[in-house]
CSV table of C-alpha atoms in Angstrom, one decimal:
chain,number,residue,atom,x,y,z
A,1,MET,CA,154.5,136.0,164.6
A,2,GLN,CA,156.4,134.6,161.7
A,3,MET,CA,155.4,131.1,162.7
A,4,LYS,CA,151.7,132.0,162.6
A,5,LEU,CA,152.1,133.8,159.3
A,6,LYS,CA,153.8,130.7,157.8
A,7,GLN,CA,151.0,128.5,159.1
A,8,ALA,CA,148.3,130.8,157.7
A,9,LEU,CA,150.1,130.9,154.3
A,10,ASN,CA,150.4,127.1,154.3
A,11,SER,CA,146.7,126.8,155.1
A,12,ILE,CA,145.8,129.1,152.3
A,13,TRP,CA,148.0,127.2,149.9
A,14,ASP,CA,146.6,123.9,151.0
A,15,TYR,CA,143.0,125.1,150.4
A,16,ALA,CA,143.9,126.6,147.1
A,17,ARG,CA,145.6,123.4,145.9
A,18,ARG,CA,142.7,121.2,147.0
A,19,PHE,CA,140.2,123.6,145.5
A,20,VAL,CA,141.9,123.5,142.1
A,21,LYS,CA,142.3,119.7,142.3
A,22,TRP,CA,138.7,119.1,143.0
A,23,LEU,CA,137.6,121.7,140.5
A,24,ALA,CA,139.5,119.9,137.8
A,25,MET,CA,138.4,116.4,138.9
A,26,ALA,CA,134.8,117.5,139.2
A,27,CYS,CA,134.8,119.0,135.7
A,28,LEU,CA,136.3,115.9,134.3
A,29,ILE,CA,133.8,113.6,136.0
A,30,GLY,CA,130.9,116.0,135.0
A,31,SER,CA,132.1,116.1,131.4
A,32,ILE,CA,132.3,112.4,131.0
A,33,CYS,CA,129.1,111.7,132.8
A,34,GLY,CA,127.4,114.5,130.9
A,35,VAL,CA,128.2,112.8,127.6
A,36,VAL,CA,127.3,109.3,128.9
A,37,GLY,CA,124.1,110.6,130.6
A,38,GLY,CA,123.1,112.6,127.5
A,39,LEU,CA,123.5,109.6,125.3
A,40,PHE,CA,121.6,107.5,127.9
A,41,ALA,CA,118.8,110.1,127.9
A,42,MET,CA,118.6,110.2,124.2
A,43,ALA,CA,118.6,106.4,123.9
A,44,VAL,CA,115.7,106.1,126.4
A,45,GLU,CA,113.8,108.9,124.7
A,46,TRP,CA,114.3,107.2,121.3
A,47,VAL,CA,113.3,103.7,122.4
A,48,THR,CA,110.2,105.2,124.1
A,49,HIS,CA,109.2,106.8,120.8
A,50,VAL,CA,109.8,103.6,119.0
A,51,ARG,CA,107.7,101.6,121.5
A,52,GLY,CA,104.9,104.2,121.1
A,53,GLU,CA,105.0,103.7,117.3
A,54,ASN,CA,105.2,99.9,117.5
A,55,GLY,CA,102.8,98.5,120.1
A,56,TRP,CA,103.8,94.9,119.3
A,57,LEU,CA,107.2,95.4,121.0
A,58,LEU,CA,105.4,94.9,124.4
A,59,TYR,CA,105.0,91.2,123.5
A,60,LEU,CA,108.8,90.8,123.4
A,61,LEU,CA,109.2,91.9,127.0
A,62,PRO,CA,109.8,88.4,128.3
A,63,VAL,CA,112.5,87.9,125.6
A,64,GLY,CA,114.1,91.2,126.6
A,65,GLY,CA,114.1,90.0,130.2
A,66,LEU,CA,115.9,86.9,129.3
A,67,LEU,CA,118.5,89.0,127.5
A,68,ILE,CA,118.9,91.1,130.6
A,69,ALA,CA,119.3,88.1,132.9
A,70,GLY,CA,121.8,86.6,130.4
A,71,LEU,CA,123.8,89.9,130.3
A,72,TYR,CA,124.1,90.0,134.1
A,73,ARG,CA,125.1,86.3,134.2
A,74,LEU,CA,127.7,86.9,131.5
A,75,MET,CA,129.2,89.8,133.4
A,76,GLN,CA,129.0,87.8,136.7
A,77,LEU,CA,126.7,90.4,138.3
A,78,PRO,CA,123.7,89.4,140.5
A,79,LEU,CA,120.5,90.4,138.8
A,80,ASN,CA,119.2,92.1,141.9
A,81,ILE,CA,122.2,94.4,142.2
A,82,GLY,CA,121.1,98.0,142.2
A,83,THR,CA,121.3,101.4,143.9
A,84,ASP,CA,121.6,99.8,147.3
A,85,ARG,CA,125.0,98.4,146.3
A,86,ILE,CA,126.1,101.9,145.2
A,87,ILE,CA,125.1,103.4,148.5
A,88,GLU,CA,126.8,100.6,150.5
A,89,THR,CA,130.1,101.1,148.6
A,90,VAL,CA,130.0,104.9,149.2
A,91,ARG,CA,129.9,104.2,153.0
A,92,SER,CA,132.2,101.1,153.0
A,93,GLN,CA,134.6,102.4,150.4
A,94,ASP,CA,134.5,99.0,148.7
A,95,ARG,CA,135.1,98.8,144.9
A,96,VAL,CA,132.2,99.3,142.6
A,97,PRO,CA,132.0,96.7,139.7
A,98,ILE,CA,132.8,98.8,136.6
A,99,LEU,CA,130.7,96.4,134.6
A,100,MET,CA,127.7,97.8,136.3
A,101,ALA,CA,127.9,100.8,134.0
A,102,PRO,CA,127.4,99.0,130.6
A,103,ALA,CA,125.0,96.5,132.2
A,104,ILE,CA,122.6,99.1,133.6
A,105,PHE,CA,122.8,101.2,130.5
A,106,ALA,CA,121.8,98.4,128.2
A,107,SER,CA,119.3,96.7,130.4
A,108,THR,CA,117.4,100.0,131.2
A,109,VAL,CA,117.2,100.8,127.5
A,110,VAL,CA,115.8,97.3,126.8
A,111,THR,CA,113.3,97.7,129.6
A,112,HIS,CA,112.0,101.0,128.2
A,113,LEU,CA,112.0,99.7,124.6
A,114,LEU,CA,109.8,96.8,125.5
A,115,GLY,CA,107.3,98.4,127.9
A,116,GLY,CA,108.6,97.6,131.4
A,117,SER,CA,107.3,100.1,134.0
A,118,ALA,CA,110.4,101.8,135.4
A,119,GLY,CA,112.2,105.1,135.6
A,120,ARG,CA,115.7,106.0,134.7
A,121,GLU,CA,117.1,108.1,137.5
A,122,GLY,CA,117.7,105.0,139.7
A,123,ALA,CA,119.8,103.6,136.8
A,124,ALA,CA,121.6,107.0,136.6
A,125,LEU,CA,122.8,106.6,140.3
A,126,GLN,CA,124.2,103.2,139.5
A,127,LEU,CA,125.7,104.3,136.1
A,128,GLY,CA,127.2,107.5,137.5
A,129,GLY,CA,128.4,105.8,140.7
A,130,SER,CA,130.4,103.1,138.8
A,131,ILE,CA,131.9,105.7,136.4
A,132,GLY,CA,132.9,108.1,139.3
A,133,ALA,CA,134.4,105.3,141.3
A,134,ALA,CA,136.4,104.1,138.3
A,135,LEU,CA,137.8,107.6,137.7
A,136,GLY,CA,138.5,108.0,141.4
A,137,SER,CA,140.4,104.7,141.6
A,138,ILE,CA,142.9,105.7,139.0
A,139,THR,CA,144.1,108.7,141.1
A,140,ARG,CA,147.0,108.5,143.5
A,141,PRO,CA,146.1,110.9,146.3
A,142,ASP,CA,147.3,110.4,149.9
A,143,ARG,CA,143.8,109.3,151.0
A,144,ARG,CA,142.7,107.3,148.0
A,145,ASN,CA,139.6,105.8,149.5
A,146,ASP,CA,138.2,109.1,150.7
A,147,VAL,CA,138.8,110.7,147.3
A,148,GLN,CA,137.3,107.7,145.5
A,149,ARG,CA,134.2,108.0,147.6
A,150,ILE,CA,133.7,111.6,146.7
A,151,CYS,CA,134.4,110.9,143.1
A,152,GLN,CA,131.7,108.2,143.3
A,153,LEU,CA,129.2,110.8,144.7
A,154,CYS,CA,130.3,113.2,141.9
A,155,GLY,CA,129.4,110.6,139.3
A,156,MET,CA,126.0,109.9,140.8
A,157,ALA,CA,125.2,113.6,141.0
A,158,ALA,CA,126.5,114.2,137.4
A,159,LEU,CA,124.4,111.4,135.8
A,160,PHE,CA,121.3,112.4,137.7
A,161,ALA,CA,121.7,116.0,136.6
A,162,ALA,CA,122.4,115.0,133.0
A,163,LEU,CA,119.3,113.0,132.8
A,164,PHE,CA,116.9,115.2,134.8
A,165,GLY,CA,118.3,118.7,134.2
A,166,THR,CA,118.2,119.6,137.9
A,167,PRO,CA,121.8,120.0,139.0
A,168,MET,CA,121.2,121.5,142.5
A,169,THR,CA,118.8,118.7,143.3
A,170,ALA,CA,121.2,116.1,142.1
A,171,ALA,CA,124.1,117.4,144.1
A,172,VAL,CA,122.2,117.7,147.4
A,173,PHE,CA,120.4,114.4,146.8
A,174,VAL,CA,123.6,112.3,146.7
A,175,LEU,CA,125.1,114.0,149.7
A,176,GLU,CA,121.9,113.5,151.7
A,177,ILE,CA,120.7,109.9,151.0
A,178,VAL,CA,123.6,107.8,152.1
A,179,GLU,CA,123.3,108.7,155.8
A,180,VAL,CA,120.1,110.4,156.8
A,181,GLY,CA,120.8,113.2,159.2
A,182,LEU,CA,124.5,113.6,158.2
A,183,PHE,CA,125.1,115.9,155.2
A,184,ASN,CA,128.4,115.3,153.6
A,185,THR,CA,129.7,118.9,153.3
A,186,ARG,CA,133.1,117.9,152.1
A,187,GLY,CA,131.6,116.7,148.8
A,188,LEU,CA,129.4,119.8,148.3
A,189,LEU,CA,131.8,121.7,146.0
A,190,PRO,CA,132.9,118.7,143.7
A,191,CYS,CA,129.3,117.3,143.5
A,192,MET,CA,127.8,120.7,142.6
A,193,VAL,CA,130.5,121.4,140.0
A,194,SER,CA,130.1,117.9,138.5
A,195,ALA,CA,126.3,118.2,138.4
A,196,VAL,CA,126.3,121.6,136.8
A,197,THR,CA,129.0,120.5,134.3
A,198,ALA,CA,127.1,117.4,133.4
A,199,SER,CA,123.8,119.2,132.9
A,200,LEU,CA,125.5,121.7,130.6
A,201,VAL,CA,127.3,119.1,128.6
A,202,ALA,CA,124.1,117.0,128.2
A,203,LYS,CA,122.2,120.0,126.9
A,204,LEU,CA,125.1,120.8,124.6
A,205,ILE,CA,124.9,117.4,122.9
A,206,GLY,CA,121.1,117.7,122.6
A,207,ALA,CA,119.9,115.5,125.4
A,208,PRO,CA,116.3,116.0,126.5
A,209,ALA,CA,115.7,117.1,130.1
A,210,GLU,CA,112.6,116.1,132.1
A,211,ALA,CA,110.0,119.0,132.0
A,212,PHE,CA,107.0,119.0,134.4
A,213,PRO,CA,105.3,122.4,134.1
A,214,LEU,CA,103.1,123.7,136.9
A,215,ALA,CA,100.7,126.5,136.2
A,216,ALA,CA,101.1,129.8,138.2
A,217,GLY,CA,98.4,131.4,140.3
A,218,LEU,CA,96.5,128.2,141.1
A,219,ALA,CA,96.0,129.2,144.7
A,220,PRO,CA,97.1,131.8,147.2
A,221,VAL,CA,99.7,130.9,149.9
A,222,ASN,CA,97.8,131.6,153.2
A,223,ALA,CA,96.8,129.9,156.4
A,224,LEU,CA,94.0,127.9,154.8
A,225,THR,CA,96.2,126.5,152.0
A,226,ALA,CA,98.9,125.8,154.6
A,227,LEU,CA,96.5,123.6,156.6
A,228,GLN,CA,95.3,121.9,153.4
A,229,THR,CA,98.9,121.2,152.4
A,230,ALA,CA,99.6,119.7,155.8
A,231,GLY,CA,96.6,117.4,155.3
A,232,LEU,CA,98.0,116.4,151.9
A,233,GLY,CA,101.4,115.8,153.4
A,234,ILE,CA,99.9,113.1,155.7
A,235,VAL,CA,98.3,111.4,152.7
A,236,PHE,CA,101.7,111.5,150.8
A,237,ALA,CA,103.6,110.1,153.8
A,238,VAL,CA,101.2,107.1,154.0
A,239,MET,CA,101.6,106.6,150.2
A,240,ALA,CA,105.4,106.8,150.6
A,241,ILE,CA,105.3,104.0,153.2
A,242,LEU,CA,103.0,101.9,151.0
A,243,PHE,CA,105.3,102.5,148.0
A,244,CYS,CA,108.3,101.3,150.0
A,245,ILE,CA,106.5,98.3,151.4
A,246,VAL,CA,105.1,97.1,148.1
A,247,MET,CA,108.5,97.5,146.3
A,248,HIS,CA,110.4,95.6,148.9
A,249,THR,CA,107.8,92.9,149.6
A,250,SER,CA,107.2,92.2,145.9
A,251,GLY,CA,110.9,91.8,145.3
A,252,LYS,CA,111.3,89.4,148.3
A,253,TRP,CA,108.3,87.3,147.2
A,254,MET,CA,109.3,87.1,143.6
A,255,ARG,CA,112.8,85.9,144.5
A,256,ARG,CA,111.4,83.4,147.0
A,257,TRP,CA,108.7,81.9,144.7
A,258,LEU,CA,110.9,82.1,141.5
A,259,PRO,CA,114.5,81.8,142.6
A,260,ASN,CA,115.8,81.2,139.0
A,261,ASP,CA,116.6,84.6,137.4
A,262,PHE,CA,115.6,83.5,133.9
A,263,VAL,CA,112.2,82.1,135.0
A,264,ARG,CA,111.5,85.1,137.2
A,265,VAL,CA,112.2,87.7,134.6
A,266,ALA,CA,110.2,85.8,131.9
A,267,VAL,CA,107.2,85.4,134.2
A,268,GLY,CA,107.4,89.1,135.2
A,269,GLY,CA,107.4,90.1,131.6
A,270,LEU,CA,104.3,88.0,130.9
A,271,ALA,CA,102.6,89.5,134.0
A,272,VAL,CA,103.2,93.1,132.7
A,273,ILE,CA,101.7,92.1,129.3
A,274,ALA,CA,98.7,90.6,131.0
A,275,LEU,CA,98.2,93.7,133.2
A,276,THR,CA,98.5,96.0,130.1
A,277,LEU,CA,95.9,94.0,128.2
A,278,LEU,CA,93.6,93.9,131.3
A,279,VAL,CA,93.9,97.7,131.8
A,280,GLY,CA,93.4,98.4,128.1
A,281,CYS,CA,95.9,101.2,127.8
A,282,ARG,CA,99.7,101.8,127.7
A,283,ASP,CA,99.8,104.6,130.2
A,284,TYR,CA,101.6,102.5,132.8
A,285,ASN,CA,104.4,101.2,130.5
A,286,GLY,CA,107.7,103.0,130.6
A,287,GLY,CA,108.3,106.0,132.8
A,288,GLY,CA,104.9,107.6,132.2
A,289,ALA,CA,106.2,111.2,131.9
A,290,HIS,CA,103.2,112.2,129.8
A,291,THR,CA,100.8,111.2,132.5
A,292,ILE,CA,102.7,113.2,135.1
A,293,VAL,CA,102.4,116.3,132.8
A,294,GLU,CA,98.6,115.6,132.5
A,295,ALA,CA,98.3,115.4,136.3
A,296,LEU,CA,100.1,118.7,136.7
A,297,ALA,CA,97.5,120.1,134.3
A,298,GLY,CA,94.8,118.8,136.6
A,299,HIS,CA,93.8,115.6,134.8
A,300,ALA,CA,94.4,112.1,136.3
A,301,LYS,CA,92.4,108.8,136.5
A,302,PRO,CA,91.5,108.0,140.1
A,303,GLU,CA,93.1,104.5,139.8
A,304,ALA,CA,96.3,105.7,138.1
A,305,PHE,CA,98.5,105.8,141.2
A,306,ALA,CA,97.6,102.3,142.3
A,307,LEU,CA,98.1,100.8,138.8
A,308,LYS,CA,101.5,102.5,138.3
A,309,LEU,CA,102.6,101.1,141.7
A,310,LEU,CA,101.5,97.6,140.7
A,311,PHE,CA,103.1,97.8,137.2
A,312,THR,CA,106.4,99.1,138.7
A,313,ALA,CA,106.5,96.5,141.5
A,314,VAL,CA,106.1,93.6,139.0
A,315,THR,CA,108.6,95.0,136.5
A,316,LEU,CA,111.4,95.8,139.0
A,317,SER,CA,110.9,92.8,141.3
A,318,ALA,CA,111.2,90.5,138.2
A,319,GLY,CA,114.6,91.8,137.4
A,320,TYR,CA,114.0,94.5,134.8
A,321,LYS,CA,116.1,97.6,135.2
A,322,GLY,CA,115.4,101.3,135.5
A,323,GLY,CA,114.5,103.0,138.8
A,324,GLU,CA,111.8,103.9,141.2
A,325,ILE,CA,112.1,107.7,141.3
A,326,VAL,CA,110.1,108.6,138.2
A,327,PRO,CA,107.4,106.0,139.2
A,328,SER,CA,107.3,107.7,142.6
A,329,PHE,CA,106.7,111.0,140.7
A,330,PHE,CA,103.9,109.4,138.8
A,331,VAL,CA,102.3,107.9,141.9
A,332,GLY,CA,102.6,111.2,143.9
A,333,SER,CA,101.4,113.5,141.1
A,334,THR,CA,98.4,111.4,140.1
A,335,LEU,CA,97.4,110.8,143.8
A,336,GLY,CA,97.7,114.5,144.6
A,337,CYS,CA,95.7,115.4,141.5
A,338,VAL,CA,92.8,113.2,142.8
A,339,VAL,CA,93.0,114.0,146.5
A,340,ALA,CA,93.7,117.7,146.4
A,341,PRO,CA,90.2,118.7,145.1
A,342,LEU,CA,88.7,116.7,148.0
A,343,MET,CA,90.5,119.1,150.4
A,344,GLY,CA,89.5,122.2,148.4
A,345,MET,CA,92.8,122.7,146.6
A,346,PRO,CA,93.4,122.9,142.8
A,347,ALA,CA,94.2,119.5,141.3
A,348,GLY,CA,97.3,120.7,139.4
A,349,LEU,CA,98.8,122.2,142.6
A,350,GLY,CA,98.0,119.0,144.4
A,351,ALA,CA,99.8,117.0,141.7
A,352,GLY,CA,102.9,119.1,142.1
A,353,LEU,CA,102.8,118.8,145.9
A,354,GLY,CA,102.3,115.0,145.6
A,355,LEU,CA,105.2,114.6,143.2
A,356,VAL,CA,107.6,116.2,145.7
A,357,GLY,CA,105.9,114.9,148.8
A,358,VAL,CA,106.0,111.2,147.8
A,359,PHE,CA,109.6,111.6,146.5
A,360,CYS,CA,110.6,113.0,149.9
A,361,GLY,CA,108.9,110.2,151.8
A,362,VAL,CA,110.5,107.3,149.8
A,363,THR,CA,114.0,108.8,149.7
A,364,ASN,CA,114.2,110.6,153.1
A,365,ALA,CA,115.9,113.5,151.3
A,366,PRO,CA,114.0,116.7,152.5
A,367,LEU,CA,116.6,119.2,151.3
A,368,ALA,CA,116.9,117.7,147.9
A,369,SER,CA,113.1,117.6,147.7
A,370,LEU,CA,112.9,121.4,148.4
A,371,MET,CA,115.6,121.9,145.7
A,372,LEU,CA,113.5,119.8,143.3
A,373,SER,CA,110.4,121.9,143.9
A,374,ILE,CA,112.3,125.1,143.1
A,375,GLU,CA,114.1,123.7,140.0
A,376,LEU,CA,110.9,122.2,138.6
A,377,PHE,CA,108.2,124.6,139.7
A,378,GLY,CA,109.9,127.9,140.8
A,379,SER,CA,109.4,129.6,144.1
A,380,GLU,CA,105.8,130.8,144.0
A,381,TYR,CA,104.5,127.9,146.1
A,382,LEU,CA,107.8,127.3,148.1
A,383,PRO,CA,106.1,127.7,151.6
A,384,LEU,CA,103.6,125.0,150.6
A,385,PHE,CA,106.3,122.7,149.3
A,386,GLY,CA,108.2,123.3,152.5
A,387,ILE,CA,105.2,122.2,154.6
A,388,VAL,CA,104.5,119.0,152.5
A,389,VAL,CA,108.2,118.0,152.6
A,390,ALA,CA,108.4,118.5,156.4
A,391,VAL,CA,105.2,116.5,157.0
A,392,SER,CA,106.0,113.7,154.6
A,393,PHE,CA,109.5,113.4,155.8
A,394,MET,CA,108.6,113.1,159.5
A,395,LEU,CA,105.5,110.9,159.1
A,396,SER,CA,107.1,108.4,156.6
A,397,GLY,CA,109.2,107.2,159.5
A,398,HIS,CA,112.2,105.1,158.7
A,399,PHE,CA,110.8,103.5,155.6
A,400,SER,CA,113.0,103.9,152.5
A,401,LEU,CA,113.5,102.7,149.0
A,402,TYR,CA,117.0,101.8,149.9
A,403,HIS,CA,117.8,99.1,152.4
A,404,SER,CA,121.3,100.3,152.8
A,405,GLN,CA,120.2,103.9,153.7
A,406,ARG,CA,121.4,104.5,157.3
A,407,PHE,CA,119.6,106.8,159.7
A,408,ILE,CA,122.3,108.6,161.7
A,409,GLN,CA,119.8,110.8,163.4
A,410,ARG,CA,116.4,109.4,164.2
A,411,LYS,CA,113.3,111.4,163.1
A,412,LEU,CA,112.0,111.3,166.6
A,413,GLY,CA,114.1,111.7,169.7
A,414,GLU,CA,114.1,108.9,172.3
A,415,ASN,CA,112.6,111.1,175.1
A,416,GLU,CA,109.9,112.8,173.0
């Protein structure tokens, strides 16, 4: 009896000790990443405003590309290093180059300043992962590699939350994307605490959060809208597959045809300039958040989703930095805005479903996608978002934005 009591007390003490340790570590990572992420968000917002006031900056995009290539060469980092490397190191427990943090920060700001078509949340995963891994590496726990891996996930969640203002989505997303079908429950507490802390710190220092409003009362949730949403889910799954294919194929072709980093990034910059002049507007430069807001209000050009995909593929495959997540929001929301009325649904609601559906299809993160729909749009249409996430997740197959994403559990069983 005494032995069992002693074992129970030891177990309680062990849990309490680890709880306090992870609470402190998560708050530390969240605070640091909240400051860095807040400054990053403010920098991107500021340069976006500057670019809007000075259209001539677009013509310096090739020069900015050369600076980015030179920076990565100086830091001895391959220009094509990105989120895939972060995901690989989470699984392999290899060291993350700490120089990735300043490199991705500076290069993403330059890309947005000069009109490259990219997001910023992909950069946040790289920036946060490198910071979290660096903080984890200075600890001296018994199982250093395991702790460093969770610290890395905490950093990724914290930076994502600081930039986007959706801490629940951020925490679930990083625990879900590394190995599809295997949710890392051990990291739930520290990642959630880090994400919430970072979000609060970023707001405290005045960092802007992404805001995509969706009007209420657009449509009832009933059997008809459920069927219509399932139909939209099929469209978004196909779009997600196309998005992944275009992004990967364009990068492979660009590196094959233009193996020199400096030549490739300069040619890519010239191509973005030519496309912008050909289209005759600046809607597809930068992240395009204003266009997403317009789509959620029910207004989008029929060709917008295709043009954004083209602009983003050229920008990122050439070597400019940022991320694919906000462009996937752009593509999904504008596509949903156009297709939904054809199926008898409100354009604005279709845009919201498209934003979440395409995001789910390209990242294979259904739980994070549901969290995203709640944190962005509330729970009024949650059953419809649940349907579109389930359909898009299944029908997008094993396509992914991330080559290093591993499918632990296949979406279809072998005997089905």
